[in-house]
Coordinates of C-alpha atoms in Angstrom, one line a residue:
M1 CA 99.9 -37.2 68.9
K2 CA 97.6 -35.2 71.2
Q3 CA 96.9 -36.4 74.7
N4 CA 93.4 -35.6 75.9
I5 CA 92.3 -35.0 79.4
S6 CA 88.9 -34.8 81.1
V7 CA 88.3 -32.8 84.2
E8 CA 85.2 -32.2 86.1
L9 CA 84.1 -30.3 89.2
L10 CA 81.0 -31.8 90.9
T11 CA 78.9 -30.3 93.7
F12 CA 76.5 -32.5 95.7
W13 CA 73.1 -31.5 97.0
K14 CA 71.8 -34.2 99.2
N15 CA 68.8 -32.4 100.6
W16 CA 65.9 -32.2 98.3
H17 CA 64.3 -29.2 100.0
F18 CA 66.1 -27.1 97.5
R19 CA 64.8 -29.0 94.4
L20 CA 62.5 -26.1 93.4
R21 CA 65.5 -23.8 93.1
I22 CA 68.0 -26.1 91.4
D23 CA 65.5 -26.8 88.6
L24 CA 65.9 -23.1 87.5
A25 CA 69.6 -22.9 88.2
A26 CA 70.4 -26.1 86.2
K27 CA 68.7 -24.6 83.1
M28 CA 71.4 -21.9 83.0
K29 CA 73.8 -24.3 81.2
F30 CA 76.8 -23.3 79.2
C31 CA 78.6 -24.8 76.3
L32 CA 81.8 -22.9 75.4
P33 CA 84.2 -24.3 72.9
W34 CA 87.8 -23.0 73.3
R35 CA 89.5 -23.9 70.0
S36 CA 92.9 -22.7 71.1
T37 CA 93.3 -25.4 73.7
G38 CA 90.8 -27.9 72.4
V39 CA 88.4 -27.3 75.2
F40 CA 84.7 -28.3 75.2
V41 CA 82.8 -27.4 78.3
T42 CA 79.3 -28.5 79.4
A43 CA 77.3 -28.5 82.6
R44 CA 74.3 -30.6 83.7
H45 CA 72.6 -31.8 86.9
Q46 CA 70.9 -34.8 88.4
D47 CA 71.5 -35.3 92.0
T48 CA 74.8 -33.4 91.4
T49 CA 75.7 -30.4 89.4
M50 CA 78.6 -31.3 87.2
Y51 CA 80.8 -29.0 85.3
A52 CA 82.9 -31.0 82.9
V53 CA 85.8 -30.2 80.5
S54 CA 87.5 -32.3 77.8
A55 CA 90.7 -30.7 76.5
D56 CA 94.2 -31.2 75.3
S57 CA 96.6 -32.1 78.1
K58 CA 98.5 -28.9 77.6
G59 CA 95.5 -26.9 78.7
L60 CA 95.1 -28.3 82.2
D61 CA 95.9 -25.1 84.0
T62 CA 93.6 -23.1 81.7
V63 CA 90.6 -25.5 82.1
V64 CA 90.8 -25.7 85.9
G65 CA 90.9 -22.0 86.0
L66 CA 87.9 -21.9 83.7
L67 CA 86.0 -24.4 85.8
A68 CA 86.8 -22.4 89.0
D69 CA 85.6 -19.2 87.4
V70 CA 82.4 -20.6 86.1
V71 CA 81.5 -22.3 89.4
L72 CA 82.6 -19.6 91.8
H73 CA 81.9 -16.4 89.8
P74 CA 78.7 -16.9 87.7
R75 CA 77.3 -13.7 86.4
L76 CA 73.6 -14.8 86.5
T77 CA 72.4 -11.9 84.4
D78 CA 68.7 -10.9 84.2
E79 CA 68.6 -12.1 80.6
E80 CA 70.0 -15.6 81.5
I81 CA 67.6 -15.9 84.4
E82 CA 64.6 -15.0 82.2
L83 CA 65.7 -17.5 79.6
A84 CA 65.9 -20.2 82.3
R85 CA 62.4 -19.3 83.5
M86 CA 61.1 -19.8 80.0
A87 CA 62.8 -23.2 79.7
V88 CA 61.3 -24.3 83.0
R89 CA 57.8 -23.2 82.0
F90 CA 58.1 -25.0 78.7
E91 CA 59.2 -28.3 80.4
L92 CA 56.3 -28.1 82.9
E93 CA 53.8 -27.7 80.0
D94 CA 55.5 -30.5 78.1
L95 CA 55.3 -32.8 81.2
S96 CA 51.5 -32.9 81.1
M97 CA 51.3 -33.5 77.3
R98 CA 53.9 -36.1 76.6
P99 CA 52.8 -39.7 76.0
D100 CA 55.5 -41.1 78.2
P101 CA 54.4 -40.5 81.8
E102 CA 57.4 -42.1 83.5
P103 CA 59.0 -38.8 84.8
L104 CA 55.6 -37.8 86.4
L105 CA 55.0 -41.2 87.8
T106 CA 58.5 -41.3 89.3
E107 CA 57.7 -38.0 91.0
M108 CA 54.4 -39.4 92.3
I109 CA 55.8 -42.7 93.6
H110 CA 58.4 -40.7 95.6
E111 CA 55.7 -38.5 97.0
A112 CA 53.7 -41.6 98.0
A113 CA 56.7 -43.4 99.5
Y114 CA 58.2 -40.5 101.5
R115 CA 55.1 -38.4 102.4
E116 CA 56.2 -34.7 102.9
N117 CA 59.8 -35.4 103.7
T118 CA 63.2 -35.4 101.9
V119 CA 63.0 -37.3 98.6
G120 CA 59.2 -37.1 98.7
L121 CA 59.1 -33.4 98.3
H122 CA 58.2 -32.0 94.9
R123 CA 61.1 -31.9 92.3
F124 CA 59.2 -29.9 89.7
C125 CA 58.9 -26.2 90.4
P126 CA 55.3 -25.0 90.7
T127 CA 54.4 -22.5 88.0
E128 CA 53.6 -19.8 90.5
N129 CA 57.1 -20.0 92.0
I130 CA 59.1 -19.5 88.8
A131 CA 58.8 -15.7 88.8
K132 CA 59.9 -15.6 92.5
I133 CA 63.4 -17.0 91.8
D134 CA 65.9 -14.3 91.1
R135 CA 69.6 -13.7 91.5
S136 CA 69.4 -13.3 95.3
V137 CA 67.6 -16.7 95.6
L138 CA 70.1 -18.4 93.4
H139 CA 73.0 -16.9 95.4
S140 CA 71.4 -18.2 98.6
Y141 CA 71.3 -21.6 97.1
L142 CA 74.9 -21.4 96.0
R143 CA 76.0 -20.2 99.4
N144 CA 74.4 -23.1 101.1
Y145 CA 75.3 -25.9 98.7
Y146 CA 78.5 -24.9 96.8
T147 CA 80.7 -25.5 99.8
P148 CA 84.1 -27.2 99.9
D149 CA 82.9 -30.3 101.8
R150 CA 80.3 -30.9 99.0
M151 CA 82.8 -30.5 96.1
V152 CA 85.1 -33.0 94.3
L153 CA 87.6 -32.1 91.5
A154 CA 88.1 -35.3 89.4
G155 CA 90.3 -35.9 86.4
V156 CA 91.1 -38.7 83.9
G157 CA 94.4 -38.7 82.0
V158 CA 95.8 -36.2 84.4
E159 CA 98.8 -36.5 86.8
H160 CA 97.5 -36.3 90.3
E161 CA 100.1 -33.8 91.6
R162 CA 99.4 -31.4 88.7
L163 CA 95.7 -31.5 89.4
V164 CA 96.2 -30.8 93.1
E165 CA 98.5 -27.9 92.2
C166 CA 95.9 -26.4 89.9
A167 CA 93.2 -26.9 92.6
R168 CA 95.2 -25.0 95.1
K169 CA 95.9 -22.2 92.7
Y170 CA 92.3 -21.6 91.6
L171 CA 90.0 -23.0 94.3
L172 CA 91.7 -22.4 97.6
G173 CA 91.2 -19.0 99.2
T174 CA 89.0 -17.7 96.4
R175 CA 86.1 -15.5 97.3
P176 CA 82.9 -16.6 95.4
A177 CA 80.4 -14.2 93.8
W178 CA 77.9 -14.9 96.6
G179 CA 80.3 -13.9 99.4
S180 CA 82.1 -15.7 102.1
G181 CA 79.3 -16.1 104.6
A182 CA 78.7 -19.4 106.3
A183 CA 76.1 -21.8 104.9
V184 CA 72.7 -21.7 106.6
H185 CA 69.4 -23.4 106.3
V186 CA 71.0 -26.7 105.2
D187 CA 68.6 -29.4 106.2
G188 CA 70.2 -32.7 107.2
S189 CA 67.0 -34.7 107.5
V190 CA 67.2 -38.4 107.0
A191 CA 64.6 -39.9 104.6
Q192 CA 61.6 -41.4 106.4
Y193 CA 59.7 -44.1 104.4
T194 CA 56.0 -43.8 105.0
G195 CA 54.3 -45.7 102.1
G196 CA 50.9 -44.5 100.8
V197 CA 49.1 -43.7 97.6
V198 CA 49.1 -40.8 95.2
K199 CA 46.4 -40.7 92.5
L200 CA 45.9 -38.3 89.6
E201 CA 42.8 -38.7 87.5
R202 CA 43.5 -37.5 84.0
D203 CA 41.9 -38.0 80.6
M204 CA 44.6 -39.7 78.6
S205 CA 42.5 -40.2 75.4
S206 CA 43.9 -37.0 73.8
V207 CA 47.6 -38.0 74.3
S208 CA 49.6 -38.4 71.1
L209 CA 46.8 -37.8 68.6
G210 CA 47.6 -38.3 64.9
P211 CA 47.2 -40.9 62.1
T212 CA 48.5 -43.6 64.5
P213 CA 47.2 -42.4 67.9
F214 CA 48.6 -43.8 71.1
P215 CA 45.9 -45.8 72.9
E216 CA 44.3 -44.5 76.1
L217 CA 46.1 -46.1 79.0
T218 CA 46.1 -46.1 82.8
H219 CA 49.5 -46.1 84.4
I220 CA 50.3 -47.7 87.7
M221 CA 53.5 -47.8 89.7
I222 CA 53.9 -49.9 92.8
G223 CA 57.1 -49.5 95.0
L224 CA 58.6 -50.9 98.2
E225 CA 61.5 -49.6 100.2
S226 CA 64.9 -51.2 99.3
C227 CA 68.2 -49.8 100.7
S228 CA 70.7 -47.1 100.3
F229 CA 73.7 -47.4 98.0
L230 CA 75.9 -47.4 101.1
E231 CA 74.5 -50.6 102.5
G232 CA 75.8 -54.1 101.7
D233 CA 72.4 -55.2 100.2
F234 CA 72.7 -52.6 97.4
L235 CA 74.1 -55.0 94.9
P236 CA 71.6 -57.8 95.6
F237 CA 68.9 -55.3 95.0
A238 CA 70.6 -54.2 91.8
V239 CA 70.8 -57.8 90.6
L240 CA 67.1 -58.3 91.6
N241 CA 66.1 -55.2 89.6
M242 CA 68.1 -56.5 86.6
M243 CA 66.4 -59.9 87.0
M244 CA 63.0 -58.3 86.8
G245 CA 63.9 -56.1 83.9
G246 CA 61.0 -55.5 81.6
G247 CA 60.1 -52.8 79.1
G248 CA 57.4 -52.0 76.5
S249 CA 55.2 -54.5 74.7
F250 CA 57.3 -54.2 71.6
S251 CA 61.1 -54.6 71.5
A252 CA 63.2 -55.1 68.4
G253 CA 66.0 -57.1 70.0
G254 CA 67.1 -60.4 71.6
P255 CA 68.5 -61.4 74.9
G256 CA 70.6 -58.3 75.2
K257 CA 67.4 -56.2 75.3
G258 CA 66.3 -58.1 78.5
M259 CA 63.8 -60.3 76.7
F260 CA 64.5 -63.1 79.2
T261 CA 63.8 -61.1 82.3
R262 CA 60.8 -62.0 84.5
L263 CA 58.6 -59.1 83.5
Y264 CA 58.9 -60.1 79.8
L265 CA 58.5 -63.8 80.4
N266 CA 55.8 -63.8 83.0
V267 CA 53.9 -60.6 82.1
L268 CA 54.3 -59.1 78.6
N269 CA 54.6 -62.5 76.8
R270 CA 51.5 -63.9 78.6
H271 CA 49.2 -60.9 78.7
H272 CA 49.0 -59.3 75.3
W273 CA 46.9 -56.3 76.6
M274 CA 49.8 -55.1 78.8
Y275 CA 51.6 -52.3 77.1
N276 CA 54.4 -51.9 79.6
A277 CA 55.9 -53.6 82.6
T278 CA 59.3 -52.2 83.8
S279 CA 61.3 -52.4 87.0
Y280 CA 63.2 -49.4 88.4
H281 CA 65.5 -49.1 91.3
H282 CA 66.1 -45.7 92.9
S283 CA 68.9 -45.6 95.5
Y284 CA 70.0 -42.7 97.6
E285 CA 72.4 -42.1 100.5
D286 CA 69.9 -43.0 103.2
T287 CA 67.1 -45.0 101.5
G288 CA 66.1 -46.7 98.3
L289 CA 62.9 -47.6 96.3
L290 CA 62.3 -50.6 94.0
C291 CA 59.2 -50.2 91.9
I292 CA 57.4 -51.6 88.9
H293 CA 55.6 -49.4 86.3
A294 CA 52.8 -51.0 84.4
S295 CA 50.4 -49.7 81.7
A296 CA 47.1 -51.1 80.3
D297 CA 43.6 -50.3 79.1
P298 CA 41.6 -48.6 81.9
R299 CA 39.1 -51.6 81.9
Q300 CA 41.9 -54.0 82.9
V301 CA 43.4 -52.0 85.7
R302 CA 42.4 -54.4 88.5
E303 CA 43.9 -57.4 86.7
M304 CA 47.0 -55.5 85.9
V305 CA 47.6 -54.5 89.6
E306 CA 47.1 -58.2 90.6
I307 CA 49.7 -59.3 88.1
I308 CA 52.2 -56.8 89.4
T309 CA 51.6 -57.7 93.1
R310 CA 52.0 -61.4 92.2
E311 CA 55.4 -60.6 90.6
F312 CA 56.5 -58.8 93.8
V313 CA 55.5 -61.8 95.9
L314 CA 57.4 -64.1 93.6
M315 CA 60.6 -62.1 94.2
A316 CA 60.9 -63.8 97.6
G317 CA 60.4 -67.2 96.1
T318 CA 62.8 -69.6 94.4
V319 CA 65.5 -67.9 92.4
D320 CA 66.6 -70.0 89.4
V321 CA 70.4 -70.2 89.1
V322 CA 70.3 -69.6 85.3
E323 CA 68.3 -66.4 85.5
L324 CA 70.4 -65.2 88.4
E325 CA 73.6 -65.7 86.4
R326 CA 72.0 -64.0 83.4
A327 CA 71.1 -61.0 85.5
K328 CA 74.6 -60.8 87.1
T329 CA 76.2 -61.0 83.6
Q330 CA 73.9 -58.4 82.2
L331 CA 74.6 -56.0 85.2
T332 CA 78.4 -56.5 84.8
S333 CA 78.1 -56.0 81.1
M334 CA 76.2 -52.8 81.5
L335 CA 78.7 -51.5 84.1
M336 CA 81.7 -52.2 81.9
M337 CA 80.1 -50.9 78.8
N338 CA 79.3 -47.5 80.5
L339 CA 82.8 -47.2 81.7
E340 CA 84.2 -47.4 78.2
A341 CA 83.5 -43.7 77.8
R342 CA 86.0 -41.3 79.4
P343 CA 83.3 -38.8 80.6
V344 CA 81.5 -41.6 82.4
I345 CA 84.7 -42.7 84.1
F346 CA 85.5 -39.4 85.7
E347 CA 81.8 -38.9 86.5
D348 CA 82.0 -42.3 88.3
V349 CA 85.1 -41.2 90.1
G350 CA 83.5 -38.0 91.3
R351 CA 80.2 -39.5 92.3
Q352 CA 81.7 -42.3 94.3
V353 CA 84.1 -40.0 96.2
L354 CA 81.2 -37.6 96.9
A355 CA 79.0 -40.4 98.2
T356 CA 81.4 -42.7 100.0
R357 CA 84.7 -40.7 100.2
S358 CA 86.4 -43.5 98.3
R359 CA 86.2 -45.3 95.0
K360 CA 85.7 -49.0 94.2
L361 CA 87.4 -50.0 91.0
P362 CA 85.4 -51.8 88.2
H363 CA 87.0 -55.2 88.9
E364 CA 86.1 -54.9 92.6
L365 CA 82.4 -54.1 91.7
C366 CA 82.4 -57.0 89.3
A367 CA 83.7 -59.4 92.0
L368 CA 81.0 -58.2 94.4
I369 CA 78.3 -58.8 91.7
R370 CA 79.6 -62.3 91.1
D371 CA 79.4 -63.0 94.9
V372 CA 75.6 -62.4 95.0
K373 CA 73.9 -65.7 95.8
P374 CA 70.2 -66.8 95.3
E375 CA 69.7 -66.6 99.1
D376 CA 70.8 -63.0 99.1
V377 CA 68.2 -62.0 96.5
K378 CA 65.5 -64.0 98.4
R379 CA 66.5 -62.4 101.7
V380 CA 66.4 -58.8 100.5
A381 CA 63.1 -59.4 98.6
S382 CA 61.5 -61.0 101.7
A383 CA 62.6 -58.0 103.9
M384 CA 61.2 -55.6 101.3
L385 CA 57.8 -57.2 101.2
R386 CA 57.4 -56.5 104.9
R387 CA 57.2 -52.8 104.2
K388 CA 54.0 -50.9 103.4
P389 CA 53.7 -50.3 99.6
A390 CA 53.8 -47.0 97.8
V391 CA 51.3 -46.7 94.9
A392 CA 51.1 -44.0 92.2
A393 CA 48.3 -44.1 89.7
L394 CA 47.7 -41.9 86.6
G395 CA 44.7 -41.8 84.1
D396 CA 41.2 -43.3 84.3
L397 CA 41.2 -44.8 87.9
S398 CA 37.6 -46.0 88.1
D399 CA 38.7 -49.6 88.5
L400 CA 41.7 -49.0 90.7
P401 CA 41.8 -51.4 93.7
A402 CA 41.8 -49.8 97.1
Y403 CA 45.2 -49.2 98.7
E404 CA 44.3 -51.7 101.5
H405 CA 43.7 -54.4 98.9
V406 CA 47.1 -53.8 97.3
Q407 CA 48.7 -54.1 100.7
A408 CA 46.8 -57.3 101.5
A409 CA 47.8 -58.8 98.1
L410 CA 51.5 -58.2 98.8
A411 CA 51.0 -60.0 102.2
N412 CA 49.4 -63.0 100.6
K413 CA 51.4 -66.0 99.5
D414 CA 49.9 -65.9 96.0
G415 CA 49.8 -62.1 95.6
R416 CA 46.1 -62.1 94.8
L417 CA 43.8 -59.1 95.5
P418 CA 40.9 -59.7 97.9
R419 CA 37.8 -60.8 96.0
T420 CA 35.1 -58.1 95.7
Y421 CA 31.4 -58.7 94.9
R422 CA 29.0 -56.2 93.3
L423 CA 25.2 -56.5 93.3
F424 CA 24.9 -54.0 90.5
R425 CA 27.2 -53.2 87.7

């Protein structure tokens, strides 16, 4: 019976100043099946660039050598770079035409929350910059960010000593393709939360035309600063996010789909005109952002914003024991279900070691989740509400409340927007 192993080499890029470059570099993916040793290799990126291999256990030496060669000696031919440029151009065009605006809204809410610094810088490469990225630019990026202190070699189903031996053989003392010069221009800035608003007026009536056209909607995302994944309050925020839950106005499922979360019970089930209400939690090494994305007809934008601000204010109110236990159970279930897949396990190992220099085992995380109390959720929510909000708005914004009104609503006990009066309509 064959014994399979999974090995990955991760590189970490904390500083988002290089996001314009990595978008092109990450498109240069590879997928090379080696049938002789049962190897299947793939690469992808999020906040890390991950090179992963699944292979027969007999091929450990070969696959580590393969990983080292691909990571440290990429050819970066002109043809590959041009194909990557074409892929980036296509994705930028697709971004403005797709009916799901969540990636664009996520970009906008970060820009509003961290104005002109770190995670608030643009992640999508401007079209005019695509042609400027060549082999020398990519080598500059690799020289700065593919350094030993930013790399982790992780394996599952592998004896530790054998993996260490292979790492010494193929990774230590190897001269990379970009030279052995010291890293420069590595920005170690800490994220500075500013709050603010980013608006993008856009005609959404032409999105998803066809026999069953998607309705014209205005999309709003409101966020508040939470905490980093290194802080003790990370898990209370994760439980709070799970407790809010939410989704689209239609969901073919039961409790497992989050139908008993607050955004379903209090928003989507009570307001038929709301097309979406979903909670997201983005957490980084030095900051975090909890936000709610909502969609509705442009004529009901003001009412939609007030509903969302009220839900934010209610986060700091009474936490029902039953809903808290349900949220903790759902979070634990999601954690354990994801860790059933071997690729996810070794990605989890690599990411935790990259971020914290250690790894918490699943049963330790489950115990920490069980320890979250109602007063913990209430405390972190109350602290979050003392921050300035970040607002991102996309679509027809003629009825969008002023930023100051959103801020005032979050400071009110009932979450209501200030009343406005018009002499003429």
